[in-house]
Every structure is written in C-alpha cells, then in structure tokens.
CSV table of C-alpha atoms in Angstrom, one decimal:
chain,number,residue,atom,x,y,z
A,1,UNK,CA,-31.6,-27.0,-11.7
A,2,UNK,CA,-28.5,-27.0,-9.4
A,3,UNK,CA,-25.3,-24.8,-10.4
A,4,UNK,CA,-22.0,-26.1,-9.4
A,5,UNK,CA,-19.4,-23.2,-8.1
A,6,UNK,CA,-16.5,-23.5,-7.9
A,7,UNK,CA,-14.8,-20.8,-6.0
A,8,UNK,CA,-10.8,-20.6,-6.4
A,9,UNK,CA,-8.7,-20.7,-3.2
A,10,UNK,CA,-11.5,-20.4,-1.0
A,11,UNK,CA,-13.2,-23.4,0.6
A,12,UNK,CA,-17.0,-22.3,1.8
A,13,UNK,CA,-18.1,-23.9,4.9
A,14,UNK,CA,-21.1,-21.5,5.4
A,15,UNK,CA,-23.4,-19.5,3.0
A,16,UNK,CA,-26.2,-17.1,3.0
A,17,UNK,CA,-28.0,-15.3,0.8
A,18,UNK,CA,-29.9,-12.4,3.1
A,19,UNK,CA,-29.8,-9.5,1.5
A,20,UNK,CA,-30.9,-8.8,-2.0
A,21,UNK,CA,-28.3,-9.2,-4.7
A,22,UNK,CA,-25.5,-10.3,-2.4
A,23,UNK,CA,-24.6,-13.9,-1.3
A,24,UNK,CA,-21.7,-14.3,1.8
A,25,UNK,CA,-19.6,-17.0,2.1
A,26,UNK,CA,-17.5,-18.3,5.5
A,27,UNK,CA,-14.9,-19.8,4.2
A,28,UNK,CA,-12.5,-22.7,6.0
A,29,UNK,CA,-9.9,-20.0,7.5
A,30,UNK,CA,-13.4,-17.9,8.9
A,31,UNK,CA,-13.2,-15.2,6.0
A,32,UNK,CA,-15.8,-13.4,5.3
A,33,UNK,CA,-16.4,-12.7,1.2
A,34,UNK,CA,-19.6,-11.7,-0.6
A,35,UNK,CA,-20.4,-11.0,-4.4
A,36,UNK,CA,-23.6,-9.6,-5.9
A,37,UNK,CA,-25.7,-12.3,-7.5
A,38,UNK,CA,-29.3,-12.0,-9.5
A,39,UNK,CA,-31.4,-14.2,-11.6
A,40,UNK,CA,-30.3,-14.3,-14.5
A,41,UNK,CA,-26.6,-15.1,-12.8
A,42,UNK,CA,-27.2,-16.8,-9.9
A,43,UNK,CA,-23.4,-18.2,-9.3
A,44,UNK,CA,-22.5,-14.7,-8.9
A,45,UNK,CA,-19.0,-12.8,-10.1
A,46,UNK,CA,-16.0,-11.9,-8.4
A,47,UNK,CA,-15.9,-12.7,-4.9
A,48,UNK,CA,-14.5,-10.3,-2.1
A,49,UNK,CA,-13.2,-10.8,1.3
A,50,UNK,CA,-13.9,-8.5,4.1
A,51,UNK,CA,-12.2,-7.6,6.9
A,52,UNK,CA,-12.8,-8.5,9.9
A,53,UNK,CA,-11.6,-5.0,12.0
A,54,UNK,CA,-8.7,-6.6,13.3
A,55,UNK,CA,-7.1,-3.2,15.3
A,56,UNK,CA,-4.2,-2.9,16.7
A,57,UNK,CA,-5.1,-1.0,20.1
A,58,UNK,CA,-3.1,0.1,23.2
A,59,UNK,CA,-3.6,-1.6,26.5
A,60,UNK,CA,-3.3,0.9,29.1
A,61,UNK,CA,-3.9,-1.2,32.0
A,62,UNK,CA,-0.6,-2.8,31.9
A,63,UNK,CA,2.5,-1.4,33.3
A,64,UNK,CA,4.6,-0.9,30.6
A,65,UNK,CA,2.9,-0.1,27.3
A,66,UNK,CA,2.3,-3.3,25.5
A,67,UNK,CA,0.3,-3.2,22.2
A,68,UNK,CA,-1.6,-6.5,20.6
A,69,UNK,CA,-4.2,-7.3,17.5
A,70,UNK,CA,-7.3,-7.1,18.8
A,71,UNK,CA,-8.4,-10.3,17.0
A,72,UNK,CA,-12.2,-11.1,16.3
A,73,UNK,CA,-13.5,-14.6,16.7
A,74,UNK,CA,-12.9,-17.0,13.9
A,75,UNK,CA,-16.4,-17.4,12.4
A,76,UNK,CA,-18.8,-19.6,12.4
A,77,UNK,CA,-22.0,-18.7,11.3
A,78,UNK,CA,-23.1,-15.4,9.0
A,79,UNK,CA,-26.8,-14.4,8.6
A,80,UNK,CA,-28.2,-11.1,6.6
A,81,UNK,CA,-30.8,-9.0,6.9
A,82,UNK,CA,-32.3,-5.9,5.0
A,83,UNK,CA,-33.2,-3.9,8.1
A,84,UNK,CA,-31.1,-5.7,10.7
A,85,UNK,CA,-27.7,-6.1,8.8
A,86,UNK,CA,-25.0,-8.7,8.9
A,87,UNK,CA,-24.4,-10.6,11.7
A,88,UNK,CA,-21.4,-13.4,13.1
A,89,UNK,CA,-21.6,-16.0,15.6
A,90,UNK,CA,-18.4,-16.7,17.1
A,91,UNK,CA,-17.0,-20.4,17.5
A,92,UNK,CA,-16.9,-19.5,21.4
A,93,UNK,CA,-20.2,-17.7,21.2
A,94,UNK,CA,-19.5,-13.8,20.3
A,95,UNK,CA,-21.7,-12.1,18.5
A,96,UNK,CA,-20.9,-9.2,16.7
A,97,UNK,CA,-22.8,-7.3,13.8
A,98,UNK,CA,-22.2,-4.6,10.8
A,99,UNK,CA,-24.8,-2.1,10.1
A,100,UNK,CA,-22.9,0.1,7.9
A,101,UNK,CA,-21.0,0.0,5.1
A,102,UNK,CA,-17.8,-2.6,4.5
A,103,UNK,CA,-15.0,-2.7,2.3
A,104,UNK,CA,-14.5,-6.0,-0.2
A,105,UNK,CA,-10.9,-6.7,-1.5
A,106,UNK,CA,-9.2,-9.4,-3.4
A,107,UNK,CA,-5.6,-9.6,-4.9
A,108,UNK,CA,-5.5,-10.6,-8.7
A,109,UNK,CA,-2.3,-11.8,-10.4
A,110,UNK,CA,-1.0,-9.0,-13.3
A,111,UNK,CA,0.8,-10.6,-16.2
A,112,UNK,CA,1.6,-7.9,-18.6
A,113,UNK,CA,0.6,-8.6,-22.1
A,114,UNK,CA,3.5,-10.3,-23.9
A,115,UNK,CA,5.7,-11.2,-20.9
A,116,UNK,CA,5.7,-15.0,-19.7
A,117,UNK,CA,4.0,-15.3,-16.7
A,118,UNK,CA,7.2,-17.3,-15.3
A,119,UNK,CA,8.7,-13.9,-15.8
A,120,UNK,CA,9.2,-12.6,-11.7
A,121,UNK,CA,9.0,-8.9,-10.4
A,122,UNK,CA,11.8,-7.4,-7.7
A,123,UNK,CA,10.4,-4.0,-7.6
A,124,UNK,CA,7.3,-1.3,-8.8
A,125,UNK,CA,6.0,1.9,-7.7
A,126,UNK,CA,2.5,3.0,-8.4
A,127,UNK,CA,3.3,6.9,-7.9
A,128,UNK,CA,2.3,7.6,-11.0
A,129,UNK,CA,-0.9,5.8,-11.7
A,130,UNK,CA,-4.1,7.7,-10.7
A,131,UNK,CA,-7.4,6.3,-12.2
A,132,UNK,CA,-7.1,5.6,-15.8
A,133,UNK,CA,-4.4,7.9,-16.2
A,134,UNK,CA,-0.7,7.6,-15.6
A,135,UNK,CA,1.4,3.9,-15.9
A,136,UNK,CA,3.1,1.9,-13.0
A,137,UNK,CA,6.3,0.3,-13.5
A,138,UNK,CA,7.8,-2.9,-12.5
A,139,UNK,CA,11.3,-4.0,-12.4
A,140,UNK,CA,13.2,-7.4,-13.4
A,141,UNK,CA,15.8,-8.7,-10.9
A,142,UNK,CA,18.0,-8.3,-14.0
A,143,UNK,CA,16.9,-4.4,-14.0
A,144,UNK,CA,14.6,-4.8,-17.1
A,145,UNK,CA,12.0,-1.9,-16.4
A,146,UNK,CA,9.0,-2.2,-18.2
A,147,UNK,CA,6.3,0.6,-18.3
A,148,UNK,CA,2.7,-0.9,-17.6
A,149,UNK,CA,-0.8,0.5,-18.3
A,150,UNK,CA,-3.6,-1.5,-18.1
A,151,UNK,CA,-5.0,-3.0,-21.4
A,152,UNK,CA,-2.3,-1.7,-23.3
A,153,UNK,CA,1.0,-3.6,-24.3
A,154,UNK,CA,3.8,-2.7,-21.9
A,155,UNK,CA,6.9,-0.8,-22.8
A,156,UNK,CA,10.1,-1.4,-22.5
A,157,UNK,CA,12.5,1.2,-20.7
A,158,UNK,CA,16.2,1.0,-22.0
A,159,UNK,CA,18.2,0.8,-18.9
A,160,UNK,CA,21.3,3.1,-17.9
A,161,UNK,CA,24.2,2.4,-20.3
A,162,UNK,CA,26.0,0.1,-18.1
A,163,UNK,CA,24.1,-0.2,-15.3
A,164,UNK,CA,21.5,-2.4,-13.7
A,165,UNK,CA,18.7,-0.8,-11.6
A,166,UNK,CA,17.1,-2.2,-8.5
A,167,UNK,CA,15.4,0.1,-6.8
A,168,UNK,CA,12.9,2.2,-8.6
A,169,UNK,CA,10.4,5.4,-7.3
A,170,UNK,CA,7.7,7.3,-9.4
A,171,UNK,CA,5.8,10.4,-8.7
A,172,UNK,CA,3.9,12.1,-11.5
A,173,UNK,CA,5.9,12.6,-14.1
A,174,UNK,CA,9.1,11.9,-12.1
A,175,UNK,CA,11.2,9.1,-12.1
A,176,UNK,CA,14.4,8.1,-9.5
A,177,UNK,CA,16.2,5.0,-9.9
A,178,UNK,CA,19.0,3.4,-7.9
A,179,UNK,CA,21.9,1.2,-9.6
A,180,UNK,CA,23.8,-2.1,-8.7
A,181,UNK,CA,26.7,0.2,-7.5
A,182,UNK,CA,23.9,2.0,-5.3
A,183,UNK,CA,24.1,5.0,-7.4
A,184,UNK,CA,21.4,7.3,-8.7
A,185,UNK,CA,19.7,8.4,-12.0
A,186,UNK,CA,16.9,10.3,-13.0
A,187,UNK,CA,14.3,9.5,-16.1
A,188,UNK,CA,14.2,12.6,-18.2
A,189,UNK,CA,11.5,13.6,-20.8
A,190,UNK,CA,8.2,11.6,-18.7
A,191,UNK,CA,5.1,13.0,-19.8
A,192,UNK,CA,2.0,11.7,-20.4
A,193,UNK,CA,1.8,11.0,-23.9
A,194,UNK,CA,5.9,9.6,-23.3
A,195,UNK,CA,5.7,7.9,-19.9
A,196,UNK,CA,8.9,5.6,-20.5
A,197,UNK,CA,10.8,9.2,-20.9
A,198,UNK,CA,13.4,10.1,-23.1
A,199,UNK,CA,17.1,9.2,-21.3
A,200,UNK,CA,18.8,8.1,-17.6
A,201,UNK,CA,20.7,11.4,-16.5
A,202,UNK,CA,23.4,10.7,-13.7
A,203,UNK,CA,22.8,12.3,-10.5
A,204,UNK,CA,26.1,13.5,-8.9
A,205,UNK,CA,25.6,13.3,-4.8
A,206,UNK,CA,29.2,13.4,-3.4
A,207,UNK,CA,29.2,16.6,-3.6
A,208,UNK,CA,27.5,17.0,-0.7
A,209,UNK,CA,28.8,14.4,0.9
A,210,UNK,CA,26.2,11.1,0.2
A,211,UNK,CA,28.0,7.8,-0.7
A,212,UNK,CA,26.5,4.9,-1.5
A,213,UNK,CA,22.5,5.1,-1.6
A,214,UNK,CA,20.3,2.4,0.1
A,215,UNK,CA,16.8,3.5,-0.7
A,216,UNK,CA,14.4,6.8,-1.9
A,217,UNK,CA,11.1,7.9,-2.8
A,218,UNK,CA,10.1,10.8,-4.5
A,219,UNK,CA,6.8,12.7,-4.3
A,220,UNK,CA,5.8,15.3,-6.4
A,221,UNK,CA,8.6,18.0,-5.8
A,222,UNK,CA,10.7,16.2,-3.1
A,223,UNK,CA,13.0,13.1,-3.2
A,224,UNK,CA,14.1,11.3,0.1
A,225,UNK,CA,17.0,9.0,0.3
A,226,UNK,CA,18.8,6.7,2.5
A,227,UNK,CA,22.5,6.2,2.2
A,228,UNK,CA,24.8,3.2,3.5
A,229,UNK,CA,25.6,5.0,6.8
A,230,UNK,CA,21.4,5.4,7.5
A,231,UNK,CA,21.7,9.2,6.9
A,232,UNK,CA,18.9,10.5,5.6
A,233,UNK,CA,18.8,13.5,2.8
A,234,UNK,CA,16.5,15.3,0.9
A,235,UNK,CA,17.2,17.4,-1.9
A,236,UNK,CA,15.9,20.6,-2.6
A,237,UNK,CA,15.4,23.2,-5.8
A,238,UNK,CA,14.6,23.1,-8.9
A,239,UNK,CA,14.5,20.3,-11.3
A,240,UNK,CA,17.0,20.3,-14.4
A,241,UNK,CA,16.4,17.4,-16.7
A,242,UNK,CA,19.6,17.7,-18.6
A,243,UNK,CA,21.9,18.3,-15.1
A,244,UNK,CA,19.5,17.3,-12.0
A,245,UNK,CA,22.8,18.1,-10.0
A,246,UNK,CA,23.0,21.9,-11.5
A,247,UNK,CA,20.2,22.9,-9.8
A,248,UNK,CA,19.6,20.4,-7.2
A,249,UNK,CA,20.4,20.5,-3.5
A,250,UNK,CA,21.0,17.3,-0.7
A,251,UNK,CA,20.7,18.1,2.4
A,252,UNK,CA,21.5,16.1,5.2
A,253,UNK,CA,17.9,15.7,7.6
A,254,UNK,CA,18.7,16.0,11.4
A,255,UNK,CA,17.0,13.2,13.8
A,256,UNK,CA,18.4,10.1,14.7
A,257,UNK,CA,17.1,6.3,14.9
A,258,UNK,CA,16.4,4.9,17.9
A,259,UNK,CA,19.7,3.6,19.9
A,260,UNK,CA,21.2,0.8,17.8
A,261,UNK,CA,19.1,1.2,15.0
A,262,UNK,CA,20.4,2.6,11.6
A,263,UNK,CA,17.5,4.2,8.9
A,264,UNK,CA,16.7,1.7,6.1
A,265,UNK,CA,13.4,3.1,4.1
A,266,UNK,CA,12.1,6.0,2.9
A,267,UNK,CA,8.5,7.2,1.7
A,268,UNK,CA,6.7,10.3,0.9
A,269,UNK,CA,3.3,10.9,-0.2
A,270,UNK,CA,2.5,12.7,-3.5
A,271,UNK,CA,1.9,15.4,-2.2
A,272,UNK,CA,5.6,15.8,-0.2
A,273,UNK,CA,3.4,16.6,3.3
A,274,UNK,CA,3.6,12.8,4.8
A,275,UNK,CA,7.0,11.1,5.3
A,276,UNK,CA,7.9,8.4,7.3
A,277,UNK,CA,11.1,6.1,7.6
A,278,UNK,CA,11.5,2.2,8.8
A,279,UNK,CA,14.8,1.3,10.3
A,280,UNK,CA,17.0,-1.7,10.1
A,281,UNK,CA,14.7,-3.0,13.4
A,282,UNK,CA,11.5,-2.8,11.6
A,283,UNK,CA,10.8,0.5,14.0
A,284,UNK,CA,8.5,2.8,11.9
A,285,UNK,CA,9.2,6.8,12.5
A,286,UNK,CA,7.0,9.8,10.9
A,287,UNK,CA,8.7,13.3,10.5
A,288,UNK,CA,6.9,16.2,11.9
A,289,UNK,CA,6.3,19.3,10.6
A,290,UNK,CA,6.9,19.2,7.1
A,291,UNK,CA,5.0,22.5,5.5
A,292,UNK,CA,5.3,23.2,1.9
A,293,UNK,CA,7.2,26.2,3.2
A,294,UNK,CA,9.9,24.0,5.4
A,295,UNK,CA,10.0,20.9,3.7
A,296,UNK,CA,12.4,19.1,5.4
A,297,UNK,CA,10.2,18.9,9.2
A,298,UNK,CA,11.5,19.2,12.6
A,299,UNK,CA,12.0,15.5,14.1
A,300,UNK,CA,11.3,11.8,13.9
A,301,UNK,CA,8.7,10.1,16.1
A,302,UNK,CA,8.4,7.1,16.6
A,303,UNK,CA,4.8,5.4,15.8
A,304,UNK,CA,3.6,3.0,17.7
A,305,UNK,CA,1.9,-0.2,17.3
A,306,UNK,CA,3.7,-2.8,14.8
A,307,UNK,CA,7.1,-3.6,13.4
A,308,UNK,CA,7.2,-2.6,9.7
A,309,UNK,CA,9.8,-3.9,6.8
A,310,UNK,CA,7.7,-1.7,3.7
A,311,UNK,CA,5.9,1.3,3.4
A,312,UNK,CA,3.8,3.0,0.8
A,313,UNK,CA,1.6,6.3,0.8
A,314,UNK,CA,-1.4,7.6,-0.4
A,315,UNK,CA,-3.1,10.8,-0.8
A,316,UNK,CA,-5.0,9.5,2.2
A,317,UNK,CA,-3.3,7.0,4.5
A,318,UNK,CA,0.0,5.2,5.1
A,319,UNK,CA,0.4,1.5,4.1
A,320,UNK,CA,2.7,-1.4,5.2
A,321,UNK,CA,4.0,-4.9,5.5
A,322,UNK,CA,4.6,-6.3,8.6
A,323,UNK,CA,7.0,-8.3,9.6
A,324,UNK,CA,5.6,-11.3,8.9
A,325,UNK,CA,3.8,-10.0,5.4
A,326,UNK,CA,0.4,-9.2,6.6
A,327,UNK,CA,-0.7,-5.6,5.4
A,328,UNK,CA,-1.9,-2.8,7.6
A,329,UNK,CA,-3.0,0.7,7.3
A,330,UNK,CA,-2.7,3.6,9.3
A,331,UNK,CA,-6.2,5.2,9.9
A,332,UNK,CA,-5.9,9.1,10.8
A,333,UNK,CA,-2.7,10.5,8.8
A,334,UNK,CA,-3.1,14.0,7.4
A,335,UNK,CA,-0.8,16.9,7.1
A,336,UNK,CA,-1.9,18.2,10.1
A,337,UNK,CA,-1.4,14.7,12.1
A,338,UNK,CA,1.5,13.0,10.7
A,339,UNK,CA,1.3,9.7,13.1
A,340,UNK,CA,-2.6,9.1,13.3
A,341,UNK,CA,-4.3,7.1,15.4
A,342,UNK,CA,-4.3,3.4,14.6
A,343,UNK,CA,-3.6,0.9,12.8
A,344,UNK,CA,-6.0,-1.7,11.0
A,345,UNK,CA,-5.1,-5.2,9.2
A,346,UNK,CA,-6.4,-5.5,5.9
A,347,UNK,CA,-6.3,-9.0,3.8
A,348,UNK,CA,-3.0,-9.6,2.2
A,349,UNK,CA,0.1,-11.1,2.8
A,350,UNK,CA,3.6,-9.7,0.6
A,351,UNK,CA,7.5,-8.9,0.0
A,352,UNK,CA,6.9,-5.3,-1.1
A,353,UNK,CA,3.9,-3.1,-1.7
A,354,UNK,CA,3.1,0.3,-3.9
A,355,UNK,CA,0.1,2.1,-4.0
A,356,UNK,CA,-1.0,5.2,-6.1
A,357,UNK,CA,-2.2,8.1,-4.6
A,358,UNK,CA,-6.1,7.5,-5.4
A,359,UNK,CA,-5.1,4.1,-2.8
A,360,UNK,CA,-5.1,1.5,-5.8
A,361,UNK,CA,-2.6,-0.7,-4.1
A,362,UNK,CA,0.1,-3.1,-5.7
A,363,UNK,CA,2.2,-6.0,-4.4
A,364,UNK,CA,5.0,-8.2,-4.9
A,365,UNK,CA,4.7,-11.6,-3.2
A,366,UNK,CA,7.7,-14.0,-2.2
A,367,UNK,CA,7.7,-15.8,-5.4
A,368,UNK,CA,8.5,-12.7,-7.2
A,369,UNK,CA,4.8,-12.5,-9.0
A,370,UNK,CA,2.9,-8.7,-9.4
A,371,UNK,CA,-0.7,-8.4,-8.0
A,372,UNK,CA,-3.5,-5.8,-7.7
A,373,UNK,CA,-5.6,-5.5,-5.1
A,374,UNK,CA,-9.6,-4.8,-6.5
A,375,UNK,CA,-12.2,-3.3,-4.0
A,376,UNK,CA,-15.9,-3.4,-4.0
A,377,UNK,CA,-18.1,-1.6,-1.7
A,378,UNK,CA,-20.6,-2.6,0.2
A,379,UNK,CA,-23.2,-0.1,1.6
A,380,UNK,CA,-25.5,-2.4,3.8
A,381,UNK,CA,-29.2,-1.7,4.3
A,382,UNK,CA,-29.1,1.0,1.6
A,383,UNK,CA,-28.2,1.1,-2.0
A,384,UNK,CA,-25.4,-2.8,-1.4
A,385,UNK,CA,-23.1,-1.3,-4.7
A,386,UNK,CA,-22.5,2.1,-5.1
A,387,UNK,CA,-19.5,3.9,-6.3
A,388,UNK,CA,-16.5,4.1,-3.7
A,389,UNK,CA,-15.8,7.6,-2.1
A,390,UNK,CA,-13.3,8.4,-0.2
A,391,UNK,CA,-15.2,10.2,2.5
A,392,UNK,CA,-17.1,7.2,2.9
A,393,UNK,CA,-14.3,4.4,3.2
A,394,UNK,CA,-11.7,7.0,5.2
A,395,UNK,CA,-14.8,8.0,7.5
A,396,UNK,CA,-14.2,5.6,10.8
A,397,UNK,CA,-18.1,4.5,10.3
A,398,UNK,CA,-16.7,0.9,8.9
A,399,UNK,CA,-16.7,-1.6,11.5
A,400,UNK,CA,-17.8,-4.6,13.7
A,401,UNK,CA,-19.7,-4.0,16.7
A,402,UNK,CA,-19.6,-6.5,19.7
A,403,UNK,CA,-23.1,-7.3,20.9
C-alpha cells in the first residue's frame, strides 16, 4: 500500500532512499533534506536540509581583493550509497560527492504556551540557555519581556517602572536591558531557581561620560555598549546588584570605524574572550587581544568577506545575518584567533538572531515571529545518527568535494 506525504514548505522533485534508515529529498529550490525512515514508519519524521558548502573564499588572482560565494550547482539528481556516499549531479553537469559527515537543520516556529501566536517578537537573547538548563527571553515591541523555557509556561518579567525596554542582553545569570529613552538597567536577583530576577536597578553612565546608549551585550563578567556618538565602552569591576554603578567602571575602548562609518553593534561571547562590532555600513570588526587579564584588547580589525547587520556568539564560532538575511558563520574563531578563517552560509533567512553558548541558535523573522533552529547529524557510511559533538561538527571534515 502507497503512503501519501506530504512534506510542508518543501516541494520534492527528486528522491532516494540509498542508505539504510535515511531517505533524501531535492526539493524545487535544489535543497538537499534527509530524515531517517524504517519499516514500521516508512514516511519518515522530521525532515532536515543540508548545506550545500556555500564558502565565501578570496580571489587572489584579481587586482584588487574582491570576495564572492562560492556557489555549488543547483541540483539535480542525488544518489546514496553505503560504501560510496552521497553524490549530486549538477544541472550543468558537476559532480560533486560527501563522504563524511553533514549537518541537517530546520527552523521551527516557538509559540510560548499561553501567548497567541499573533502575538510578534522585537527582540531575545539566548545567553543564558545551555542544554536543558537556563531560559531565553524574548521581548514585545511594547517591552513585555517574558522568560521562556521549553515545556514549561513562560513568565512574565515586570518591566522598569516607567519605562519600556527594547533592547535586551543575557549572559548566565546576568541580565542588561536598554530603555525607550536609550537608557540602561540591570535585572537583579537571576538565579536559576528565579530566572525572571527580583527588580530593574538603574545604571547611572554619565558619569563617565556615556549619553544615550544604542546597543550592548554582556558575557559572563563583561558588558559592551554602543552609545549615540558610536563610542564604544566596556565597563569593568565588580558587580553590585543593589548599585551596579558603585562598583562598576565604563571605560571608553580606543579604535576607530573605518572612515565615515560610526559603530552600531556590539557582541561578546560567554566567555568575554571573542568580541566583535558591526558598524552603521554593515562592516564587521573583531577586537584583538582581549586576555582575561586585559579585557578591553588592543584594536579593531576589520574581517573580511560579507556585510553584516546582526551578530551573535557562541562558545565556538561567530554567527550573523547578512545584509539581505541569509545566515553565515565564521569557521576558525578562538581566543587565540579572533578573525578566523572563513565564512560559510548556513540555511536561514532573518531580522535578528541569538544563540546560546552550546550553538542552539534563535531568530526573529520579518514578520516579527520567534524560531528555533533543530539540528540532526548525519555521519555517512558509519553509524547515519549519532549524538552531535562538537569536535566533530567544528572539525573542517564537513564538506562537498568536486569530482
């Protein structure tokens, strides 16, 4: 007996069922997705698309230094095999071929539990969800903040008497908000049996000289921010919850733009070693030498390679939109080499993006609704499903070879 399927969004024009337990599908637009499938469940589950290596590589042939996707055929035919892998055929005849291991994704709408789904989303941060543990939050455009964990009802977080937040950032147990009137606050009593916290605590920056703030990020003992000038600060010391400003102190962060360009964005990793900035152009920047011992780096350089409008980072690698919405990552970032080597487009297409520091990403899209991205790995000739590592997925070995 024939099954129908009916697979949402994605309109297969080729299919193949190769390698045991996992069907492929080519869809319409030449995506790649595959799901594991068995007897007793023929129709398979969740579907996942594949990337198709799109790199974004340096042509040094040319006289200036020009950069470009390296885009890969669009697809027509996929076969599989146990021992030989899977294989494309190009619609102009390339042939290329995976024998390793390749990341699936797919982007699932969130609807909290009790919220209309109507209900849209300006801003999140995942800084503080790792695994099970931990909570993300998600902003309103009317600066409702509601603390989300999966499978559990959300909670509401009473908003600064008087004030409407935009802008949010999360690290751990920290939590840095910015206000209509581009002022800052701090969430005081966050812990993990309390993640809303306790109360909003006014942050007092004129002091040293910051007016009206733009944009920050906070990792887990630093906060970065941005003010209306595109000066960029980053406070040092000791965290207060009942005076952040006691204790606290902004610094102004030497390096400029590039000529004619003003810093707009901010982001630090969790662990405070990897920060990078995006300028009103969309020109990217990563600060060098930041050491636990002298936070605050040497200089901006500029990384090559893409515009960028968003950032977010990982433990492991730097994230961001595009221009135009598509996500990329940034292959090769570690403490020790704050630009890395390349960037790679994954599938995806946003306003504004958040990830935790276990890579779990989230995203906003243009109609204002919250997603998650899901990943399952797919390890080839071997075991096709095994739990994710890191050292696996962050390893270089996933790819498309030309034949």
């Amino acid at each position: 007996m024939w099954a129908y399927l009916l697979l949402s969004d994605i309109s297969a024009k080729w299919v193949c069922l190769g390698i045991e337990g996992v069907a492929w599908i080519v869809d319409t637009k030449g995506c790649i997705w595959f799901t594991n499938v068995a007897s007793e469940n023929p129709t398979g589950g969740t579907w996942y698309q594949v990337s198709l290596g799109q790199y974004l590589m340096q042509n040094r042939s040319l006289l200036e230094t020009l950069w470009s996707w390296v885009v890969r055929d669009d697809v027509k035919l996929l076969t599989a095999s146990p021992k030989a892998g899977v294989w494309l055929l190009g619609s102009v005849g390339s042939l290329q071929a995976s024998h390793g291991h390749l990341l699936g994704a797919r982007w699932d709408p969130v609807t909290p539990q009790g919220i209309a789904q109507s209900v849209s989303w300006s801003h999140m941060s995942a800084g503080s969800s790792k695994g099970d543990k931990g909570h993300v939050l998600a902003l309103q455009p009317n600066g409702e903040l509601i603390c989300l964990q999966l499978g559990n009802r959300p909670v509401t977080v009473e908003p600064p008497r008087g004030k409407v937040l935009k802008l949010i950032s999360a690290s751990g147990s920290s939590l840095w908000a910015i206000t209509h009137n581009f002022k800052v606050v701090q969430r005081s009593g966050i812990s993990d049996a309390y993640p809303q916290g306790v109360s909003w605590v006014d942050v007092r920056l004129s002091q040293f000289g910051i007016g009206k703030v733009y944009h920050l990020s906070c990792g887990a003992l630093s906060t970065w921010a941005v003010d209306d000038a595109g000066k960029i600060f980053l406070r040092i010391g000791k965290e207060d919850s009942s005076d952040p400003s006691v204790t606290q102190a902004w610094i102004p962060v030497e390096g400029a733009s590039l000529p004619g360009c003003r810093f707009a964005k901010i982001a630090v990793s969790p662990s405070d070693r990897v920060v990078w900035a995006v300028d009103d152009r969309n020109n990217v920047y990563a600060r060098q030498d930041v050491t636990p011992s002298f936070p605050i780096g040497t200089r901006w350089e500029v990384v090559p390679g893409t515009g960028v409008r968003d950032l977010a980072i990982s433990e492991h690698m730097v994230w961001a939109i595009c221009p135009n919405g598509d996500i990329v990552c940034r292959y090769g970032v570690s403490k020790d080499n704050c630009l890395g080597h390349y960037w790679k487009k994954v599938p995806g297409n946003f306003e504004l993006i958040s990830v935790t520091p276990d890579d779990e990403l989230w995203a906003i899209d243009q109609n204002g609704q919250l997603f998650l991205r899901k990943t399952q790995h797919f390890y080839g000739t071997q075991s096709p499903f095994r739990p994710r590592t890191y050292s696996a997925i962050f390893s270089g070995e996933e790819d498309w070879e030309f034949i």
